[in-house]
Coordinates of C-alpha atoms in Angstrom, one line a residue:
Chain W
M203 CA 9.2 -36.4 23.5
K204 CA 7.1 -37.2 20.5
K205 CA 8.2 -35.7 17.2
V206 CA 5.2 -34.3 15.4
Y207 CA 6.8 -32.2 12.6
S208 CA 10.0 -32.5 10.7
R209 CA 11.6 -31.9 7.4
P210 CA 10.5 -34.4 4.8
K211 CA 13.2 -36.8 3.6
S212 CA 12.6 -35.7 0.0
L213 CA 13.5 -32.1 0.8
K214 CA 17.2 -31.1 1.0
R215 CA 18.5 -29.0 3.9
N216 CA 18.6 -25.8 1.8
P217 CA 16.7 -22.7 2.8
F218 CA 14.2 -21.7 0.2
H219 CA 15.1 -18.6 -1.8
Y220 CA 11.5 -17.6 -2.5
C221 CA 10.1 -14.3 -1.5
P222 CA 8.2 -13.9 1.8
G223 CA 4.6 -15.0 1.4
C224 CA 5.3 -16.9 -1.9
G225 CA 3.4 -20.2 -2.3
H226 CA 6.3 -22.2 -3.9
S227 CA 7.9 -23.2 -0.6
V228 CA 4.6 -24.5 0.8
I229 CA 3.9 -26.4 -2.3
H230 CA 7.4 -27.8 -2.5
R231 CA 7.0 -29.1 1.0
L232 CA 3.6 -30.7 0.3
I233 CA 5.0 -32.5 -2.7
A234 CA 7.9 -33.7 -0.7
E235 CA 5.7 -34.9 2.1
V236 CA 3.5 -36.9 -0.4
I237 CA 6.6 -38.4 -2.1
D238 CA 7.8 -39.6 1.4
E239 CA 4.4 -40.9 2.4
M240 CA 4.0 -42.8 -0.9
D241 CA 7.6 -44.0 -0.8
L242 CA 8.4 -42.5 -4.2
Q243 CA 11.8 -40.9 -3.5
D244 CA 13.9 -43.4 -5.4
K245 CA 11.7 -43.6 -8.5
A246 CA 10.6 -40.0 -8.9
I247 CA 11.9 -37.7 -11.6
G248 CA 10.8 -34.1 -11.3
I249 CA 10.7 -31.7 -14.2
P250 CA 10.9 -28.0 -13.0
P251 CA 10.4 -25.1 -15.4
P252 CA 12.4 -22.0 -16.2
G253 CA 11.0 -19.5 -13.8
C254 CA 11.1 -18.8 -10.1
S255 CA 11.3 -22.6 -9.4
V256 CA 14.1 -23.2 -11.8
F257 CA 16.3 -24.1 -8.8
A258 CA 13.7 -26.6 -7.5
H259 CA 16.5 -29.2 -7.7
H260 CA 18.2 -27.3 -4.8
Y261 CA 15.3 -28.4 -2.7
F262 CA 13.8 -31.7 -3.9
D263 CA 16.0 -34.6 -3.0
V264 CA 14.9 -36.6 -6.0
D265 CA 16.2 -36.9 -9.5
M266 CA 15.3 -33.8 -11.5
A267 CA 15.8 -32.5 -15.0
E268 CA 15.3 -29.0 -16.3
S269 CA 13.0 -28.5 -19.2
A270 CA 12.8 -25.8 -21.9
H271 CA 9.9 -23.3 -21.2
G272 CA 6.6 -25.0 -21.7
R273 CA 7.9 -28.4 -22.9
E274 CA 7.7 -30.2 -19.5
A275 CA 4.8 -32.5 -20.7
A276 CA 6.7 -33.5 -23.8
V277 CA 9.8 -34.2 -21.7
A278 CA 7.7 -36.2 -19.3
T279 CA 6.2 -38.1 -22.2
G280 CA 9.7 -39.0 -23.4
I281 CA 10.7 -40.2 -20.0
K282 CA 7.6 -42.3 -19.4
R283 CA 7.7 -43.9 -22.9
A284 CA 11.3 -44.9 -22.5
F285 CA 11.1 -45.8 -18.8
P286 CA 7.5 -46.5 -17.7
E287 CA 8.7 -47.5 -14.2
A288 CA 9.6 -43.9 -13.4
F289 CA 7.3 -41.7 -11.4
V290 CA 7.2 -38.3 -13.1
F291 CA 5.9 -35.0 -12.0
T292 CA 6.2 -31.6 -13.8
Y293 CA 6.2 -28.4 -11.9
Q294 CA 4.9 -25.6 -14.1
G295 CA 3.7 -22.0 -13.9
D296 CA 0.7 -20.4 -15.6
G297 CA 2.7 -18.8 -18.4
D298 CA 4.6 -22.1 -18.9
L299 CA 1.6 -24.5 -18.9
A300 CA -1.2 -22.3 -20.2
A301 CA 0.6 -20.1 -22.8
I302 CA 3.9 -21.4 -24.3
G303 CA 3.2 -25.0 -23.3
T304 CA -0.5 -25.2 -24.2
A305 CA 0.0 -27.6 -27.1
E306 CA 2.4 -29.9 -25.2
T307 CA 0.1 -30.0 -22.2
I308 CA -3.2 -30.6 -24.0
H309 CA -1.7 -33.4 -26.2
A310 CA 0.0 -35.1 -23.3
A311 CA -3.3 -35.1 -21.4
N312 CA -5.2 -36.3 -24.5
R313 CA -2.7 -39.2 -25.0
G314 CA -3.3 -40.0 -21.4
E315 CA 0.3 -39.9 -20.5
K316 CA 0.9 -41.4 -17.1
M317 CA 2.3 -38.2 -15.5
T318 CA 1.3 -35.6 -13.0
A319 CA 1.4 -31.9 -13.6
I320 CA 1.6 -29.6 -10.6
F321 CA 0.3 -26.3 -12.1
I322 CA 1.1 -23.2 -10.1
N323 CA -1.4 -20.4 -11.0
N324 CA -0.3 -17.0 -9.6
A325 CA -1.7 -15.0 -12.5
V326 CA 1.6 -13.4 -13.4
Y327 CA 5.0 -14.3 -14.9
G328 CA 6.9 -14.2 -11.6
M329 CA 10.6 -14.4 -12.3
T330 CA 10.6 -12.0 -15.3
G331 CA 9.1 -9.4 -13.1
G332 CA 5.3 -9.7 -13.0
Q333 CA 4.1 -9.5 -16.6
M334 CA 0.6 -10.5 -17.8
A335 CA 0.0 -14.2 -17.7
P336 CA -2.7 -16.0 -19.6
T337 CA -4.4 -16.4 -16.2
T338 CA -4.1 -12.7 -15.3
L339 CA -7.5 -11.5 -14.1
S340 CA -9.6 -9.0 -15.9
S341 CA -8.6 -5.4 -14.9
M342 CA -5.6 -6.7 -13.0
K343 CA -2.5 -4.5 -13.3
T344 CA 0.7 -6.1 -14.3
T345 CA 3.9 -4.7 -15.8
T346 CA 2.6 -5.4 -19.3
T347 CA -1.0 -4.4 -18.5
P348 CA -0.2 -1.2 -16.7
Y349 CA -3.7 0.1 -17.0
G350 CA -5.3 -3.3 -16.1
R351 CA -6.0 -6.3 -18.3
D352 CA -8.5 -5.1 -20.9
V353 CA -10.3 -8.3 -22.0
E354 CA -11.2 -6.6 -25.3
I355 CA -7.6 -6.3 -26.1
E356 CA -5.8 -8.9 -24.1
G357 CA -8.4 -11.6 -23.9
Y358 CA -9.8 -13.4 -20.9
P359 CA -8.1 -15.3 -18.1
I360 CA -7.8 -18.8 -19.5
K361 CA -9.3 -21.8 -17.7
I362 CA -6.8 -24.4 -18.8
S363 CA -7.8 -27.0 -16.3
E364 CA -11.4 -27.0 -17.5
M365 CA -10.1 -27.3 -21.0
L366 CA -7.9 -30.2 -20.1
A367 CA -10.8 -31.9 -18.4
L368 CA -12.4 -32.3 -21.8
T369 CA -9.6 -34.6 -23.0
R370 CA -10.4 -38.3 -22.6
G371 CA -6.9 -39.0 -21.4
A372 CA -7.1 -36.8 -18.3
V373 CA -8.3 -38.8 -15.3
Y374 CA -7.9 -36.4 -12.4
I375 CA -7.9 -32.6 -12.3
E376 CA -8.5 -30.5 -9.2
R377 CA -8.0 -26.8 -8.4
T378 CA -6.9 -25.9 -4.9
A379 CA -5.2 -23.0 -3.2
V380 CA -2.5 -22.6 -0.6
N381 CA -3.9 -19.5 1.2
S382 CA -5.1 -21.1 4.4
P383 CA -4.3 -24.1 6.6
A384 CA -7.5 -25.8 5.4
N385 CA -6.7 -25.2 1.7
I386 CA -3.2 -26.3 2.2
R387 CA -4.4 -29.6 3.6
K388 CA -6.8 -30.0 0.7
T389 CA -3.9 -29.3 -1.7
K390 CA -1.9 -32.1 -0.2
K391 CA -4.8 -34.4 -0.5
A392 CA -5.2 -33.5 -4.2
I393 CA -1.5 -34.0 -4.9
R394 CA -1.8 -37.4 -3.3
K395 CA -4.8 -38.4 -5.3
A396 CA -3.1 -37.2 -8.5
F397 CA 0.1 -39.1 -7.8
Q398 CA -1.9 -42.3 -7.0
S399 CA -3.7 -42.1 -10.4
Q400 CA -0.3 -42.1 -12.0
L401 CA 0.9 -45.1 -10.0
D402 CA -2.3 -46.8 -11.0
N403 CA -1.5 -46.1 -14.6
L404 CA -4.8 -44.5 -15.2
G405 CA -3.7 -41.5 -17.3
F406 CA -2.9 -37.8 -17.0
S407 CA -3.4 -35.9 -13.7
L408 CA -3.1 -32.3 -12.8
V409 CA -3.4 -30.2 -9.7
E410 CA -3.9 -26.5 -10.3
I411 CA -2.8 -24.5 -7.2
L412 CA -3.8 -20.9 -6.8
S413 CA -0.6 -19.5 -5.2
P414 CA 0.1 -16.1 -3.8
C415 CA 2.8 -13.9 -5.4
P416 CA 2.8 -10.9 -3.0
T417 CA 5.9 -9.4 -4.6
N418 CA 4.4 -9.1 -8.1
W419 CA 0.9 -8.5 -6.8
R420 CA 2.3 -5.5 -4.8
M421 CA 0.5 -6.8 -1.6
E422 CA 1.3 -7.8 1.9
P423 CA 1.3 -11.6 2.3
L424 CA -1.9 -11.7 4.3
E425 CA -3.6 -9.4 1.8
S426 CA -2.5 -11.8 -1.0
W427 CA -4.1 -14.7 0.9
R428 CA -7.4 -12.8 1.1
W429 CA -7.2 -11.7 -2.5
I430 CA -7.1 -15.4 -3.6
D431 CA -10.4 -16.0 -1.8
E432 CA -12.1 -12.8 -2.8
V433 CA -10.9 -12.3 -6.4
M434 CA -8.9 -15.2 -7.8
A435 CA -11.1 -18.1 -6.6
V436 CA -14.2 -16.3 -8.1
E437 CA -12.7 -16.5 -11.6
F438 CA -11.0 -19.9 -10.9
P439 CA -13.4 -21.8 -8.6
L440 CA -11.7 -24.4 -6.3
G441 CA -12.7 -28.0 -6.3
V442 CA -12.5 -31.2 -8.3
I443 CA -12.8 -30.5 -12.0
K444 CA -12.6 -34.0 -13.2
D445 CA -12.2 -37.3 -11.4
V446 CA -12.7 -40.6 -13.3
T447 CA -10.2 -42.5 -11.3
G448 CA -12.9 -44.6 -9.8
S449 CA -14.0 -45.8 -13.2
K450 CA -11.7 -44.6 -15.9
D451 CA -14.3 -44.9 -18.7
A452 CA -17.0 -43.0 -16.7
D453 CA -16.6 -39.9 -18.9
Chain T
M137 CA 14.2 -49.9 -49.8
S138 CA 13.7 -46.1 -49.9
G139 CA 16.3 -44.1 -48.2
N140 CA 13.9 -43.0 -45.5
S141 CA 13.0 -46.6 -44.7
I142 CA 16.7 -47.6 -44.7
I143 CA 17.4 -45.1 -41.9
G144 CA 14.4 -46.5 -39.9
E145 CA 15.6 -50.1 -40.2
A146 CA 19.2 -49.1 -39.4
A147 CA 18.1 -47.1 -36.3
I148 CA 16.1 -50.1 -35.0
R149 CA 19.2 -52.3 -35.5
A150 CA 21.3 -49.7 -33.7
G151 CA 19.1 -50.2 -30.7
C152 CA 16.9 -47.1 -31.1
Q153 CA 14.3 -47.6 -28.4
C154 CA 12.1 -44.5 -28.9
Y155 CA 11.3 -42.4 -32.0
F156 CA 9.3 -39.2 -31.9
G157 CA 8.2 -37.6 -35.1
Y158 CA 5.9 -35.2 -36.9
P159 CA 4.9 -35.5 -40.5
I160 CA 6.7 -33.4 -43.1
T161 CA 7.7 -34.1 -46.7
P162 CA 10.1 -35.5 -47.9
Q163 CA 10.8 -37.7 -44.8
N164 CA 7.4 -39.2 -44.1
E165 CA 8.4 -42.8 -45.0
L166 CA 10.8 -42.7 -42.1
T167 CA 8.1 -41.7 -39.6
E168 CA 5.8 -44.3 -41.1
Y169 CA 8.5 -47.0 -41.0
M170 CA 9.0 -46.4 -37.3
A171 CA 5.3 -46.5 -36.7
A172 CA 5.0 -49.8 -38.4
H173 CA 8.2 -51.4 -37.1
L174 CA 9.5 -49.8 -33.9
G175 CA 6.2 -49.1 -32.0
R176 CA 5.4 -52.8 -31.6
R177 CA 8.8 -53.9 -30.5
K178 CA 9.0 -54.9 -26.8
G179 CA 10.1 -52.0 -24.6
C180 CA 10.1 -49.6 -27.6
S181 CA 8.0 -46.7 -28.3
F182 CA 6.8 -44.6 -31.3
V183 CA 4.9 -41.3 -30.7
Q184 CA 3.6 -39.1 -33.4
A185 CA 4.0 -35.8 -31.6
E186 CA 1.9 -32.7 -31.8
S187 CA 4.7 -30.7 -33.2
E188 CA 8.4 -30.8 -34.0
L189 CA 9.0 -28.9 -30.7
A190 CA 7.2 -31.6 -28.8
A191 CA 9.0 -34.3 -30.7
I192 CA 12.5 -33.0 -29.9
N193 CA 11.6 -32.5 -26.2
M194 CA 10.3 -36.1 -26.0
V195 CA 13.7 -37.1 -27.4
Y196 CA 15.3 -35.1 -24.6
G197 CA 13.1 -36.9 -22.1
A198 CA 13.9 -40.4 -23.5
S199 CA 17.6 -39.5 -23.6
L200 CA 17.5 -38.4 -20.0
V201 CA 16.5 -41.9 -18.9
G202 CA 19.2 -43.5 -21.0
A203 CA 17.4 -44.7 -24.1
R204 CA 18.8 -44.5 -27.6
T205 CA 16.4 -42.2 -29.3
M206 CA 15.8 -40.4 -32.6
T207 CA 13.6 -37.9 -34.3
S208 CA 13.5 -36.9 -38.0
S209 CA 12.2 -34.0 -40.0
S210 CA 12.9 -31.8 -42.9
S211 CA 14.2 -28.2 -43.0
P212 CA 11.3 -26.1 -41.6
G213 CA 10.7 -28.7 -39.0
I214 CA 14.4 -28.8 -38.1
S215 CA 14.2 -25.1 -37.4
L216 CA 11.6 -25.8 -34.8
K217 CA 13.7 -28.5 -33.3
Q218 CA 16.6 -26.1 -32.7
E219 CA 15.4 -25.2 -29.2
G220 CA 15.6 -28.8 -28.1
I221 CA 18.9 -29.5 -29.8
S222 CA 20.5 -26.6 -27.9
Y223 CA 19.2 -28.1 -24.6
L224 CA 20.5 -31.6 -25.6
A225 CA 23.9 -30.1 -26.3
A226 CA 23.9 -28.1 -23.1
S227 CA 22.8 -31.2 -21.0
Q228 CA 25.3 -33.4 -22.9
L229 CA 22.7 -35.8 -23.9
P230 CA 23.0 -38.1 -26.9
A231 CA 20.3 -38.1 -29.6
V232 CA 20.1 -38.7 -33.3
I233 CA 18.3 -36.1 -35.5
V234 CA 17.7 -36.7 -39.1
N235 CA 17.2 -33.8 -41.5
M236 CA 16.1 -34.9 -45.0
S237 CA 16.4 -31.4 -46.1
R238 CA 14.4 -29.5 -48.7
G239 CA 14.6 -26.1 -50.4
G240 CA 14.3 -23.0 -48.3
P241 CA 14.0 -20.4 -46.9
G242 CA 10.5 -20.4 -45.5
L243 CA 8.2 -23.2 -46.5
G244 CA 10.4 -23.5 -49.6
S245 CA 10.0 -26.5 -51.8
I246 CA 9.8 -30.2 -51.1
S247 CA 12.6 -31.0 -53.5
A248 CA 16.2 -31.9 -52.4
A249 CA 18.4 -29.1 -51.3
Q250 CA 21.5 -28.5 -49.2
S251 CA 20.6 -25.1 -47.9
D252 CA 20.7 -26.2 -44.2
Y253 CA 24.5 -26.6 -44.2
F254 CA 25.1 -23.5 -42.1
Q255 CA 22.3 -24.4 -39.7
A256 CA 23.6 -28.0 -39.2
T257 CA 27.3 -27.2 -38.9
R258 CA 27.1 -24.0 -36.7
G259 CA 25.0 -25.5 -34.0
G260 CA 21.8 -24.2 -35.3
G261 CA 20.1 -23.1 -32.1
H262 CA 21.1 -20.5 -29.5
G263 CA 24.3 -20.7 -27.6
D264 CA 27.9 -21.9 -28.1
Y265 CA 27.7 -25.5 -29.2
R266 CA 28.3 -27.9 -32.1
T267 CA 26.7 -31.1 -33.2
I268 CA 28.4 -33.9 -35.2
V269 CA 27.0 -33.8 -38.7
L270 CA 27.1 -36.8 -41.0
A271 CA 26.4 -36.4 -44.7
P272 CA 25.5 -39.7 -46.5
S273 CA 25.4 -39.9 -50.2
S274 CA 24.0 -43.4 -50.9
G275 CA 21.5 -45.9 -49.5
Q276 CA 24.3 -48.0 -48.0
E277 CA 25.7 -44.9 -46.3
L278 CA 22.3 -44.1 -44.9
A279 CA 22.4 -47.5 -43.1
D280 CA 26.0 -47.3 -42.1
F281 CA 25.9 -43.6 -40.9
T282 CA 22.7 -44.2 -38.9
H283 CA 24.5 -46.8 -36.9
R284 CA 27.5 -44.6 -36.6
A285 CA 25.4 -41.7 -35.5
F286 CA 24.0 -43.7 -32.5
E287 CA 27.5 -44.8 -31.6
L288 CA 29.0 -41.3 -31.8
A289 CA 26.1 -39.8 -29.9
D290 CA 26.7 -42.2 -27.0
K291 CA 30.4 -42.0 -27.1
Y292 CA 30.6 -38.2 -26.9
Q293 CA 27.2 -37.6 -25.2
I294 CA 26.3 -35.2 -28.0
P295 CA 23.4 -34.8 -30.5
V296 CA 24.3 -36.1 -33.9
I297 CA 22.7 -34.9 -37.1
I298 CA 22.3 -36.9 -40.2
L299 CA 22.0 -34.3 -43.0
G300 CA 20.4 -36.0 -46.0
D301 CA 18.0 -34.5 -48.5
G302 CA 14.7 -35.2 -50.2
M303 CA 16.4 -37.1 -53.0
L304 CA 18.3 -39.5 -50.7
G305 CA 15.2 -40.1 -48.7
Q306 CA 13.1 -41.0 -51.8
M307 CA 15.7 -43.0 -53.7
M308 CA 15.3 -46.8 -53.8
E309 CA 18.6 -48.6 -53.4
P310 CA 19.7 -52.1 -52.3
V311 CA 21.4 -52.1 -48.9
E312 CA 23.2 -54.5 -46.6
F313 CA 22.5 -54.1 -42.9
K314 CA 25.6 -55.0 -40.9
H315 CA 24.0 -55.2 -37.5
E316 CA 21.3 -57.2 -35.9
A317 CA 18.8 -55.4 -33.6
P318 CA 19.6 -56.1 -30.0
E319 CA 17.2 -58.3 -28.0
K320 CA 16.8 -55.6 -25.4
P321 CA 17.4 -51.9 -26.2
P322 CA 20.6 -50.7 -24.4
V323 CA 20.3 -48.3 -21.5
R324 CA 23.1 -45.7 -21.0
S325 CA 24.9 -46.2 -17.7
N326 CA 24.8 -42.6 -16.4
A327 CA 21.0 -42.2 -17.0
L328 CA 18.6 -40.4 -14.7
R329 CA 16.3 -43.2 -13.5
G330 CA 15.5 -42.3 -10.0
A331 CA 17.7 -42.0 -6.9
K332 CA 17.7 -45.7 -6.0
G333 CA 20.9 -46.7 -4.2
R334 CA 22.6 -43.4 -5.0
P335 CA 22.2 -39.7 -4.1
S336 CA 19.6 -37.8 -6.2
R337 CA 20.9 -36.0 -9.3
A338 CA 19.8 -33.1 -11.4
I339 CA 20.4 -32.4 -15.0
T340 CA 20.3 -28.7 -15.5
T341 CA 21.6 -26.1 -17.9
F342 CA 20.8 -22.9 -16.1
T343 CA 23.2 -21.3 -13.7
S344 CA 23.1 -17.9 -12.1
K345 CA 26.9 -17.8 -12.1
P346 CA 28.5 -16.9 -15.5
T347 CA 31.8 -18.5 -14.5
E348 CA 30.1 -21.8 -14.0
L349 CA 28.6 -21.6 -17.5
E350 CA 32.0 -20.5 -18.8
E351 CA 33.5 -23.8 -17.4
I352 CA 30.7 -25.8 -19.1
N353 CA 31.4 -24.0 -22.4
W354 CA 35.1 -24.9 -22.0
S355 CA 34.4 -28.5 -21.2
L356 CA 32.1 -28.7 -24.3
F357 CA 34.8 -27.1 -26.4
R358 CA 37.5 -29.5 -25.2
R359 CA 35.2 -32.4 -26.2
Y360 CA 34.6 -30.8 -29.6
Q361 CA 38.4 -30.6 -30.1
L362 CA 38.7 -34.3 -29.3
I363 CA 35.9 -35.1 -31.8
Q364 CA 37.7 -33.0 -34.4
R365 CA 40.9 -34.9 -33.9
R366 CA 39.3 -38.4 -33.9
E367 CA 36.2 -38.4 -35.9
T368 CA 36.8 -36.2 -39.0
T369 CA 36.0 -38.3 -42.1
Y370 CA 36.1 -37.7 -45.8
E371 CA 36.4 -39.4 -49.1
A372 CA 39.1 -38.6 -51.7
F373 CA 37.9 -39.5 -55.2
M374 CA 40.4 -39.7 -58.1
A375 CA 42.5 -37.2 -56.2
E376 CA 45.9 -38.6 -57.1
D377 CA 47.1 -36.4 -60.0
A378 CA 44.2 -34.0 -60.0
K379 CA 44.7 -30.4 -61.2
L380 CA 41.2 -29.4 -60.2
M381 CA 39.6 -30.6 -57.1
V382 CA 35.8 -30.6 -56.7
V383 CA 34.6 -30.3 -53.1
A384 CA 31.0 -31.5 -52.7
F385 CA 29.0 -33.4 -50.0
G386 CA 26.0 -35.7 -49.9
V387 CA 23.9 -36.1 -53.0
A388 CA 25.8 -33.3 -54.8
A389 CA 29.0 -35.3 -54.4
R390 CA 27.2 -38.2 -56.0
I391 CA 26.2 -36.0 -59.0
A392 CA 29.7 -34.7 -59.1
K393 CA 31.2 -38.2 -59.3
G394 CA 29.2 -38.8 -62.5
A395 CA 30.4 -35.5 -63.9
I396 CA 34.0 -36.2 -63.0
K397 CA 33.9 -39.6 -64.7
N398 CA 32.7 -37.8 -67.9
V399 CA 35.4 -35.2 -67.9
Q400 CA 38.1 -37.8 -66.9
A401 CA 37.1 -39.7 -70.1
E402 CA 38.0 -36.5 -72.0
G403 CA 41.4 -36.4 -70.4
L404 CA 40.8 -33.8 -67.7
K405 CA 42.5 -34.4 -64.4
V406 CA 39.8 -33.7 -61.9
G407 CA 39.3 -35.3 -58.5
M408 CA 37.0 -34.7 -55.6
L409 CA 37.1 -34.3 -51.9
R410 CA 33.9 -35.3 -50.2
P411 CA 33.5 -34.3 -46.6
I412 CA 31.6 -37.0 -44.8
T413 CA 31.6 -35.3 -41.4
L414 CA 30.4 -31.8 -42.2
W415 CA 31.2 -31.0 -38.6
P416 CA 34.0 -31.6 -37.9
F417 CA 34.9 -30.4 -41.3
P418 CA 38.0 -32.0 -42.9
S419 CA 39.9 -28.7 -42.9
A420 CA 43.4 -30.3 -42.5
Q421 CA 42.8 -32.4 -45.6
V422 CA 41.7 -29.4 -47.6
T423 CA 44.8 -27.5 -46.4
S424 CA 47.2 -30.3 -47.3
L425 CA 45.6 -30.7 -50.7
S426 CA 46.5 -27.2 -51.4
N427 CA 50.2 -28.2 -51.5
K428 CA 49.5 -30.1 -54.7
V429 CA 46.4 -28.5 -56.2
K430 CA 45.6 -24.8 -56.6
Q431 CA 42.2 -24.9 -58.3
F432 CA 39.1 -25.8 -56.4
L433 CA 35.5 -26.0 -57.4
V434 CA 32.9 -26.1 -54.6
F435 CA 29.6 -27.5 -55.8
E436 CA 26.6 -27.3 -53.6
M437 CA 22.8 -27.4 -54.0
N438 CA 22.6 -24.0 -52.3
M439 CA 23.9 -20.5 -52.8
G440 CA 27.3 -21.2 -51.3
Q441 CA 27.6 -22.4 -47.7
M442 CA 30.3 -25.1 -47.4
I443 CA 32.5 -22.9 -49.6
E444 CA 33.2 -20.8 -46.5
D445 CA 34.7 -23.8 -44.7
V446 CA 36.8 -24.5 -47.8
Q447 CA 38.0 -20.9 -48.0
L448 CA 38.8 -20.9 -44.3
A449 CA 40.9 -24.1 -44.7
L450 CA 42.8 -22.7 -47.7
T451 CA 43.4 -19.3 -46.2
G452 CA 44.0 -17.9 -49.6
N453 CA 46.3 -20.7 -50.7
G454 CA 44.2 -21.8 -53.7
D455 CA 41.7 -20.5 -56.1
V456 CA 38.1 -21.3 -55.3
S457 CA 35.3 -21.3 -57.8
F458 CA 31.7 -22.1 -56.9
Y459 CA 28.7 -23.7 -58.7
G460 CA 25.4 -23.9 -56.9
R461 CA 21.8 -24.7 -57.7
P462 CA 19.5 -23.6 -54.8
G463 CA 15.8 -23.9 -54.3
G464 CA 15.5 -27.7 -54.7
V465 CA 16.8 -27.8 -58.3
I466 CA 18.8 -31.0 -58.9
P467 CA 21.5 -30.5 -61.5
T468 CA 22.5 -33.4 -63.8
P469 CA 26.0 -34.8 -64.0
S470 CA 26.3 -33.5 -67.6
E471 CA 25.4 -30.0 -66.4
V472 CA 28.1 -30.2 -63.7
A473 CA 30.6 -31.7 -66.2
K474 CA 30.1 -28.7 -68.4
V475 CA 30.9 -26.4 -65.5
I476 CA 34.0 -28.4 -64.6
S477 CA 35.3 -28.3 -68.2
R478 CA 34.6 -24.6 -68.5
I479 CA 36.6 -23.8 -65.3
Y480 CA 39.3 -26.3 -66.3
Y481 CA 39.9 -24.5 -69.6
Q482 CA 39.4 -20.9 -68.2
K483 CA 42.0 -21.5 -65.6
G484 CA 44.5 -22.8 -68.1
L485 CA 44.8 -26.3 -66.7
K486 CA 44.9 -27.8 -70.2

């Protein structure tokens, strides 16, 4: 019988600990599939964040090193400068990349570091219990915006990918989602393209993935999938935000 | 060469492959030296980071993949680096961190001070850890200790701090470099460079099991004990028949030497113990000194920090006076000589 689906080589045989309906396990799998297909398992170094995915090294069967909160892009910079042959991806949440790590991320992008950031946007701080993130939507209730995010007081959901696209060193930035089979396929394609731009030494690449967090959103998994389409993707439109991989100087 | 440039040249000769820095006075000549001389070496890298936080985390990244790596700053910047130093200590990664310290707290002054002693010798960041702390007091020692710092960092897989100050950094002194830069920067053997031909590995510091972390704390502690036994260094100066021992480190020790020569000429029997490793502190040497000498004068360019280590080592078995000038004030040898004489006579040693 023909085998059409199996565990990627770059994923360990450990069951995911993530909540039902969480996007992390799907995204982990997509990254592992791309690592396999591009034959990167023995040169990859992954940098997971503190947060729900702090145990990503339990799942990815590649070298991994933990980073302090928000410093992944700086750690990746150190790795690539010392050992340019490495293939480096960071795995970061919205609080991590768009709040505490804003400076590190923007400057790594601006220097055109040859690295890829996988940016999980679920609009909340997940592991700490669902506090407001920089990407929390207007009027959205979280544990630190119990009456809904008031943009007059708490500011607006930040579009960090669009900001990063303004840096000359960023060559590929796309926003996708993992809330439907079609979007999951598009996400995999985006990861592949981002990884390729690093292998081609073109510069900084990032894939922002709108990812459901049913637990902290207080929703059923299916409801959370719909919410991404109906609410989140309105504020954070899906699609390619920047792609100069064809001609790096095109910007 | 200026003290800051000496460190840069010595680091390159010690095989430093990557330097990550952020401007702050009074250590900028070191960052500039690395920009001019390290960045263009084959296989080497210089990055001016966007912050001290970024710089120390770049150090962490370069150390992960086995490079000899360094960052430098001055007091306020070193406070920012503490996050990364704690992670380096927890991950058991070697790195060299230079603090050409200045007056504090806060933005403080840009003049030389020793007010970061506590921060350097007690770990500095969060968690239960130590770093080796070397305190040079001359241009030659800046060169020698920089080399030693890289060797110690690799040997014990630990961050090493060179605690200088603004005066050492700016001072021009002749120096002899005892090592040639390696053709190719060395790569540590246990580095994380991709799972080629071996199972994948993870370098992590987080665990959900307290007993696992407790075991890591114990293993770090055992290594620290080994370092205490093997690497404690100090200088004894005119200590033979001294009735009063000055205890001072770094540039303060250099000022004190001048003062001691002055008072010796007047017939006062004064010597000095200069801790070279501030951690591990030469406690055993202080303790054994107290069998012969009962009067101690701790002199620091701060409000009294190392004095606590001296008192701990003496456990009451000796009389300790203190003289300190904080804030970036640099006392003269004759000022310190007056203090020594006053204490000498007050305590009835003559």
